[in-house]
Structures are given as C-alpha cells and as structure tokens.
CSV table of C-alpha atoms in Angstrom, one decimal:
chain,number,residue,atom,x,y,z
A,28,MET,CA,-5.0,-24.9,54.9
A,29,LYS,CA,-8.1,-26.8,56.1
A,30,ASN,CA,-10.1,-23.5,56.3
A,31,ILE,CA,-9.1,-22.6,52.7
A,32,ILE,CA,-9.9,-26.1,51.3
A,33,PHE,CA,-13.3,-26.1,52.9
A,34,PHE,CA,-14.1,-22.7,51.3
A,35,LEU,CA,-12.9,-23.8,47.9
A,36,LEU,CA,-15.3,-26.7,48.0
A,37,ILE,CA,-18.4,-24.7,48.6
A,38,SER,CA,-17.8,-21.2,47.0
A,39,PRO,CA,-19.2,-20.8,43.5
A,40,PHE,CA,-18.4,-17.1,43.6
A,41,ILE,CA,-14.7,-17.8,43.7
A,42,SER,CA,-13.7,-21.3,42.6
A,43,HIS,CA,-16.8,-22.6,40.7
A,44,CYS,CA,-16.1,-26.1,42.2
A,45,GLN,CA,-12.7,-26.6,40.6
A,46,GLU,CA,-9.8,-28.0,42.6
A,47,TYR,CA,-8.2,-24.6,43.0
A,48,VAL,CA,-9.0,-21.0,43.9
A,49,ASP,CA,-7.7,-17.8,42.3
A,50,VAL,CA,-6.6,-15.8,45.3
A,51,LEU,CA,-5.0,-12.9,43.4
A,52,LYS,CA,-5.7,-11.7,39.9
A,53,LEU,CA,-3.9,-8.8,38.1
A,54,GLY,CA,-4.6,-7.5,34.6
A,55,TYR,CA,-3.6,-4.7,32.2
A,56,SER,CA,-5.4,-4.1,28.9
A,57,TYR,CA,-4.7,-1.6,26.1
A,58,SER,CA,-6.8,-0.6,23.1
A,59,ASN,CA,-5.4,1.9,20.6
A,60,LYS,CA,-7.5,4.3,18.5
A,61,ALA,CA,-11.0,3.4,19.5
A,62,LYS,CA,-12.9,5.6,17.1
A,63,PHE,CA,-15.8,8.0,17.7
A,64,LYS,CA,-18.7,7.4,15.4
A,65,ASP,CA,-19.0,10.0,12.6
A,66,ILE,CA,-16.0,11.9,13.9
A,67,ASP,CA,-12.4,11.8,12.7
A,68,GLU,CA,-11.2,11.3,16.3
A,69,SER,CA,-10.2,8.4,18.4
A,70,THR,CA,-9.1,7.6,22.0
A,71,THR,CA,-6.7,5.2,23.6
A,72,ILE,CA,-8.3,3.0,26.4
A,73,LYS,CA,-6.0,1.8,29.2
A,74,SER,CA,-7.4,-0.5,31.9
A,75,TYR,CA,-6.1,-2.0,35.1
A,76,ASN,CA,-7.7,-4.5,37.4
A,77,ALA,CA,-6.8,-6.3,40.6
A,78,SER,CA,-8.8,-8.8,42.7
A,79,ILE,CA,-8.1,-10.3,46.1
A,80,THR,CA,-10.1,-13.0,47.8
A,81,PHE,CA,-9.7,-14.2,51.4
A,82,PRO,CA,-11.9,-17.0,52.8
A,83,ILE,CA,-12.6,-17.6,56.5
A,84,GLU,CA,-14.2,-20.8,57.8
A,85,LEU,CA,-16.8,-20.3,60.5
A,86,ASN,CA,-17.8,-24.0,61.0
A,87,GLU,CA,-18.4,-27.2,59.1
A,88,LYS,CA,-21.3,-25.7,57.2
A,89,TYR,CA,-20.6,-22.0,56.7
A,90,ALA,CA,-17.7,-19.9,55.4
A,91,LEU,CA,-17.3,-16.2,55.3
A,92,ILE,CA,-16.3,-14.6,52.0
A,93,THR,CA,-14.2,-11.5,52.1
A,94,GLY,CA,-12.2,-9.6,49.4
A,95,ILE,CA,-11.8,-6.5,47.3
A,96,ASP,CA,-11.8,-5.8,43.6
A,97,PHE,CA,-10.3,-2.7,42.0
A,98,SER,CA,-10.3,-1.5,38.4
A,99,SER,CA,-9.6,1.7,36.4
A,100,ASN,CA,-10.3,2.7,32.9
A,101,ASP,CA,-8.5,5.8,31.3
A,102,LEU,CA,-9.9,7.3,28.1
A,103,LEU,CA,-11.1,10.4,26.4
A,104,LEU,CA,-14.9,10.4,26.8
A,105,ASP,CA,-15.5,13.2,24.3
A,106,PRO,CA,-13.1,15.0,21.8
A,107,ASP,CA,-14.4,18.3,23.3
A,108,TYR,CA,-13.1,17.4,26.7
A,109,LYS,CA,-9.7,19.0,27.6
A,110,GLU,CA,-8.2,15.8,29.0
A,111,SER,CA,-8.8,12.1,29.5
A,112,THR,CA,-11.0,10.8,32.3
A,113,THR,CA,-10.0,7.9,34.6
A,114,LEU,CA,-12.9,5.9,35.9
A,115,TYR,CA,-12.3,4.0,39.1
A,116,ASN,CA,-14.3,1.1,40.7
A,117,THR,CA,-13.5,-0.3,44.2
A,118,LEU,CA,-15.8,-3.1,45.3
A,119,LEU,CA,-15.9,-5.0,48.6
A,120,LYS,CA,-17.0,-8.6,48.8
A,121,VAL,CA,-18.7,-9.7,52.0
A,122,GLY,CA,-20.8,-12.9,52.0
A,123,LEU,CA,-21.7,-16.3,53.2
A,124,ALA,CA,-21.2,-19.7,51.6
A,125,THR,CA,-23.4,-22.5,52.8
A,126,ASN,CA,-22.9,-26.2,52.2
A,127,HIS,CA,-26.4,-27.7,52.2
A,128,SER,CA,-25.7,-31.3,51.2
A,129,LYS,CA,-23.3,-33.4,49.1
A,130,LYS,CA,-24.9,-32.0,45.9
A,131,TRP,CA,-26.2,-28.6,46.8
A,132,ASN,CA,-24.5,-25.4,48.0
A,133,SER,CA,-25.1,-21.7,47.8
A,134,THR,CA,-23.4,-18.4,48.1
A,135,ILE,CA,-24.8,-14.9,48.8
A,136,VAL,CA,-22.4,-11.9,48.6
A,137,LEU,CA,-23.0,-8.3,49.3
A,138,LEU,CA,-21.1,-5.9,47.0
A,139,PRO,CA,-20.9,-2.3,48.1
A,140,LYS,CA,-18.8,-0.2,45.9
A,141,ILE,CA,-17.5,3.3,45.1
A,142,ALA,CA,-17.5,4.1,41.3
A,143,SER,CA,-16.5,7.5,40.0
A,144,ASP,CA,-13.5,9.6,38.8
A,145,TYR,CA,-12.5,9.9,42.5
A,146,THR,CA,-12.1,13.7,42.1
A,147,ASN,CA,-14.6,14.6,44.9
A,148,ILE,CA,-16.0,11.5,46.5
A,149,SER,CA,-19.6,12.0,47.8
A,150,GLY,CA,-22.7,9.9,48.4
A,151,ASP,CA,-23.4,9.9,44.7
A,152,ASP,CA,-20.3,7.7,44.2
A,153,PHE,CA,-21.6,4.9,46.4
A,154,TYR,CA,-23.6,1.9,45.0
A,155,PHE,CA,-24.7,-1.4,46.3
A,156,GLY,CA,-24.8,-4.9,44.6
A,157,LEU,CA,-25.9,-8.4,45.5
A,158,TYR,CA,-24.8,-11.7,44.1
A,159,ALA,CA,-26.5,-15.0,44.8
A,160,MET,CA,-25.7,-18.4,43.4
A,161,ALA,CA,-26.8,-22.1,43.9
A,162,LYS,CA,-24.9,-25.0,42.5
A,163,LEU,CA,-26.0,-28.6,41.8
A,164,LYS,CA,-23.4,-31.3,41.3
A,165,LYS,CA,-24.5,-33.7,38.6
A,166,ASN,CA,-21.3,-35.8,38.8
A,167,LYS,CA,-17.6,-35.3,39.5
A,168,TYR,CA,-17.1,-33.8,36.1
A,169,PHE,CA,-20.2,-31.6,35.7
A,170,LYS,CA,-22.0,-29.0,37.8
A,171,TYR,CA,-25.0,-26.7,37.2
A,172,ARG,CA,-25.3,-23.2,38.6
A,173,PHE,CA,-28.3,-20.9,38.9
A,174,GLY,CA,-28.4,-17.4,40.4
A,175,PHE,CA,-28.7,-13.7,39.9
A,176,TYR,CA,-26.8,-10.4,40.2
A,177,ALA,CA,-28.4,-7.0,40.9
A,178,SER,CA,-27.0,-3.5,41.7
A,179,THR,CA,-27.9,0.1,42.0
A,180,GLU,CA,-26.3,2.3,39.4
A,181,ALA,CA,-26.2,5.9,38.4
A,182,PHE,CA,-28.8,5.2,35.7
A,183,GLY,CA,-31.2,3.2,38.0
A,184,VAL,CA,-31.3,-0.5,38.8
A,185,PHE,CA,-29.5,-3.3,37.0
A,186,ALA,CA,-30.3,-7.0,37.4
A,187,THR,CA,-29.6,-10.2,35.5
A,188,PRO,CA,-30.3,-13.9,36.0
A,189,ILE,CA,-27.3,-16.2,35.8
A,190,ILE,CA,-27.4,-19.6,34.2
A,191,GLY,CA,-24.3,-21.7,33.8
A,192,ALA,CA,-22.3,-24.8,34.2
A,193,TYR,CA,-18.8,-26.1,34.9
A,194,TYR,CA,-17.3,-29.1,33.1
A,195,LEU,CA,-13.8,-30.7,33.4
A,196,SER,CA,-13.0,-33.6,31.1
A,197,PRO,CA,-11.8,-36.8,32.8
A,198,ASN,CA,-8.2,-36.2,31.5
A,199,ASN,CA,-8.2,-32.7,33.1
A,200,ARG,CA,-7.4,-31.1,29.7
A,201,PHE,CA,-10.6,-29.6,28.5
A,202,GLU,CA,-12.6,-27.1,30.7
A,203,ILE,CA,-15.8,-25.1,30.3
A,204,ASP,CA,-16.7,-22.5,32.9
A,205,ALA,CA,-19.8,-20.5,32.1
A,206,SER,CA,-22.0,-18.0,34.1
A,207,LEU,CA,-24.1,-16.4,31.3
A,208,PRO,CA,-24.7,-13.7,30.4
A,209,ILE,CA,-21.8,-12.4,32.6
A,210,ALA,CA,-18.8,-14.5,31.8
A,211,ALA,CA,-17.6,-17.7,30.0
A,212,ASN,CA,-14.3,-19.4,29.6
A,213,VAL,CA,-13.3,-22.4,27.5
A,214,ASN,CA,-9.8,-23.8,27.4
A,215,TYR,CA,-7.7,-26.8,26.5
A,216,LYS,CA,-4.5,-27.6,28.3
A,217,PHE,CA,-1.4,-29.3,26.9
A,218,GLY,CA,1.5,-29.7,29.3
A,219,LYS,CA,2.2,-26.4,31.1
A,220,SER,CA,0.5,-24.4,28.4
A,221,ALA,CA,-3.1,-23.9,27.4
A,222,VAL,CA,-5.1,-22.0,24.8
A,223,GLY,CA,-8.5,-20.6,25.5
A,224,PHE,CA,-11.4,-18.4,24.7
A,225,ASP,CA,-13.3,-16.1,27.1
A,226,TYR,CA,-16.2,-13.7,27.2
A,227,PHE,CA,-17.0,-10.9,29.7
A,228,GLY,CA,-20.0,-8.6,29.8
A,229,ILE,CA,-21.4,-6.8,32.8
A,230,GLY,CA,-22.3,-3.1,33.0
A,231,ARG,CA,-21.1,-0.5,35.4
A,232,SER,CA,-21.7,3.3,36.0
A,233,TYR,CA,-19.5,6.0,37.3
A,234,ASN,CA,-20.3,9.4,38.8
A,235,ILE,CA,-18.2,12.2,37.3
A,236,SER,CA,-17.0,15.2,39.3
A,237,GLN,CA,-14.5,16.7,36.9
A,238,GLU,CA,-15.3,20.0,35.1
A,239,THR,CA,-18.2,19.6,32.7
A,240,ALA,CA,-21.0,22.0,31.7
A,241,ILE,CA,-23.5,20.0,33.7
A,242,PRO,CA,-23.0,17.1,36.3
A,243,VAL,CA,-22.8,13.8,34.4
A,244,TYR,CA,-22.2,10.1,34.8
A,245,VAL,CA,-20.8,7.4,32.6
A,246,ASP,CA,-22.8,4.2,31.6
A,247,GLN,CA,-20.3,1.5,30.7
A,248,ARG,CA,-21.5,-1.6,29.0
A,249,PRO,CA,-18.7,-3.9,28.0
A,250,ILE,CA,-18.9,-6.9,25.7
A,251,GLU,CA,-15.4,-8.4,25.5
A,252,ILE,CA,-14.5,-11.5,23.5
A,253,SER,CA,-10.9,-12.7,23.4
A,254,SER,CA,-8.6,-15.7,22.8
A,255,TYR,CA,-5.5,-16.3,25.0
A,256,PHE,CA,-2.4,-18.3,25.5
A,257,GLN,CA,-1.6,-19.4,29.0
A,258,TYR,CA,1.6,-20.6,30.6
A,259,GLU,CA,1.9,-22.1,34.1
A,260,ILE,CA,4.9,-21.8,36.4
A,261,LEU,CA,5.8,-22.8,40.0
A,262,GLU,CA,3.8,-26.1,39.8
A,263,GLU,CA,0.7,-24.4,38.3
A,264,ASN,CA,0.5,-21.8,41.2
A,265,ILE,CA,1.1,-18.9,38.9
A,266,LEU,CA,-0.7,-18.5,35.5
A,267,LEU,CA,0.5,-15.9,32.9
A,268,ARG,CA,-1.9,-15.1,30.1
A,269,ALA,CA,-1.6,-13.1,26.9
A,270,LYS,CA,-4.9,-12.1,25.3
A,271,VAL,CA,-6.1,-10.5,22.1
A,272,GLY,CA,-9.7,-9.7,21.5
A,273,TYR,CA,-12.4,-7.3,20.4
A,274,SER,CA,-14.3,-5.0,22.8
A,275,ASN,CA,-17.6,-3.4,22.1
A,276,ASN,CA,-17.1,-1.3,25.2
A,277,THR,CA,-19.4,1.7,25.3
A,278,TYR,CA,-18.8,4.6,27.6
A,279,GLU,CA,-22.0,6.7,27.3
A,280,VAL,CA,-22.2,10.1,29.1
A,281,TYR,CA,-25.5,11.3,30.5
A,282,GLU,CA,-26.7,14.1,32.7
A,283,GLN,CA,-27.0,13.1,36.4
A,284,GLY,CA,-30.6,12.4,37.1
A,285,ASP,CA,-31.3,11.3,33.5
A,286,SER,CA,-32.2,7.7,34.3
A,287,LEU,CA,-34.1,4.7,32.9
A,288,ASP,CA,-36.7,2.6,34.7
A,289,PHE,CA,-34.5,-0.5,35.1
A,290,ARG,CA,-32.3,-2.8,33.1
A,291,ILE,CA,-32.5,-6.6,32.9
A,292,SER,CA,-29.4,-8.1,31.4
A,293,ALA,CA,-28.9,-6.2,28.0
A,294,ILE,CA,-32.5,-5.0,27.8
A,295,SER,CA,-33.3,-1.4,29.1
A,296,PHE,CA,-36.9,-0.4,30.1
A,297,GLY,CA,-38.0,3.3,30.0
A,298,ASP,CA,-34.8,4.5,28.4
A,299,ASN,CA,-35.5,8.0,27.1
A,300,ARG,CA,-32.1,9.4,28.0
A,301,THR,CA,-30.1,11.8,25.9
A,302,GLN,CA,-26.5,10.7,25.3
A,303,LEU,CA,-24.1,13.7,25.6
A,304,ASN,CA,-20.9,12.3,24.0
A,305,PRO,CA,-20.3,10.7,20.6
A,306,VAL,CA,-20.6,6.9,20.4
A,307,ILE,CA,-17.3,5.1,20.9
A,308,LEU,CA,-17.0,2.3,18.5
A,309,GLY,CA,-15.6,-1.2,19.2
A,310,SER,CA,-11.9,-1.9,19.0
A,311,VAL,CA,-9.2,-4.5,19.2
A,312,PHE,CA,-7.5,-4.8,22.6
A,313,PHE,CA,-4.5,-6.6,24.1
A,314,LYS,CA,-4.4,-7.8,27.7
A,315,LEU,CA,-1.8,-9.3,30.1
A,316,GLU,CA,-3.0,-11.2,33.1
A,317,ALA,CA,-1.2,-12.8,36.1
A,318,ILE,CA,-3.1,-15.1,38.5
A,319,TYR,CA,-1.9,-16.6,41.8
A,320,ARG,CA,-3.8,-19.9,42.2
A,321,ILE,CA,-3.9,-22.3,45.2
A,322,HIS,CA,-4.5,-26.0,44.4
A,323,PHE,CA,-5.7,-28.7,46.7
A,324,LYS,CA,-6.3,-32.5,46.5
A,325,GLU,CA,-9.6,-34.0,47.5
A,326,LYS,CA,-9.6,-37.0,49.7
A,327,ASN,CA,-12.7,-38.4,48.2
A,328,LYS,CA,-13.9,-36.7,45.0
A,329,ASP,CA,-17.3,-38.5,44.9
A,330,SER,CA,-18.2,-37.0,48.3
A,331,GLN,CA,-17.2,-33.4,47.5
A,332,ILE,CA,-19.3,-30.6,46.0
C-alpha cells in the first residue's frame, strides 16, 4: 500500500493529484446511424476500451509507471466496402514519475503502440508516442499542469501542448480536472451519486490490411462531448457511469504514403491528401463505464503534492 500511495501522490499521468487512482477502467459506447455526407447511407459505431495501470515504487523520489490500454472501434468506413472494419489500438505505458519538491513533480511516459485492423500485423502497424507533464501545487485545493504529447502516426507526426489544472472544492463536492486540448471533466457530487460533463479529443491512426483496391490507413479525429450520471458502490471503490453525448468522430481513409507535414493539436500543415471515403457526420452516442478506484488518506495534506 505504501508503494501505491507514493505513486498516487506524484503521478499526474494517472491520478492528477487527487486522493485516489483509477487502476482499472472499462467502457462500451454505441452510436446508431452515423450518416455519410451527401449519401443516403449510415453506419453503426461500436467502441470498447479498457485501461490498466500498475505503479512500482523505486525509492523515495522515483516511481515506475507501467500499464496497458486497449480499444476497438467497429464501423463501416465506406458504403462500398463489403463489411465493417474493426480498428484496434493496443498501447503500453512505461515511464518515470519524479517528485522534485513539495510543490513540483513531473512524469515522462513512453507510449509504444500497435494500431491497425490486426489482420496482418507488420512494421507499418507500430507507432511510438511520448507524454510529459509537470505539475505545480498552488494550494491543497488547486494544482496547475503543463506538458505535451507527441506520437508518430500513419499520416506523419502529431503533437500538442497540454495546459490544465485540477481543482477540488473544500467540501469535496465540486471537481474540475482539465488537460486541454485532450480532455476535461467537471462534476458535482451529492451523496453516492454525481452528475458531470466531460470532453475528449485526441487523434489516432490505423493501418488497414483488409482487402481494398489500394493499401490504406484511417485517420481518426474524435471530438466527444457528453454528460453523465455516476453512482458509487463498495465505499466509493467502484464507479458506474451512464453517459449520453455527441461525437464528431471522423474516420477518414487515405492511401498509405499519402501524408501531411505534421499536425499540432487540431491544425494540420502541408495537408494535400485525398480522402477516399465519404465524410462520416457527427452523431449521438451512449456509453457505459465501470471504474475501479483505490482511495487513500494523506497524513498531512499540506505537505503532499
């Protein structure tokens, strides 16, 4: 328990300085009849995700971050395709969290991944990412965070700065957790229940090996906004969430090798690519989530990060 608590105090990648860590997260989302632009056709989008995180203390200053994330998205990329495509993403998390002082700490995480339809896995399915974050504690209720995320993708290089903050009200009811432009979560708790609003938006790409006229890849750029109801059981160790929201979740198909110069956040540079499938329009989605959370008590909050 001591090893886990130490890690929670210093790892912005996992816990964002709250008094808990989400060790296991499971989710399933469903969107019915996402329409193709200018075509009287639509597709159902079914998505699964799972995330496991396991911390290992090295000494009083350093902790090793380990874990794995998995997701899948099943949809029809083009009405002309014979069947739907399932896009898989498996990502490993290996990094180091460092406690610099009572106010400053940092995290650097390497993120190798395999992203494709997993039909014929090759070197084209492997990508590499890097996450870095520094946090500054303003007071026991408010923390700043500054960092960046970068990764190689099928279309080229993607990078984004991250600016955010974490706030928890003195009565522990109102919470803001933001790492923009990637994610944000605002919620208000009453008893064992809570209502909230969240945002998610980070792009991925997938190499496609299934039968197509030419080798292709998928450029996914999700922007998901949702509201949710949350209920806690087993002394707040398990959280169950029901979400409804709107997703502007593009799945653009391009020929392999048709790339752009680079992308910073939502801005693409040197993008002269030719999209091979119709535009998939935004749609309403429903999502169920289950989270296993470990809580801890700080001996002296004013001395913690």
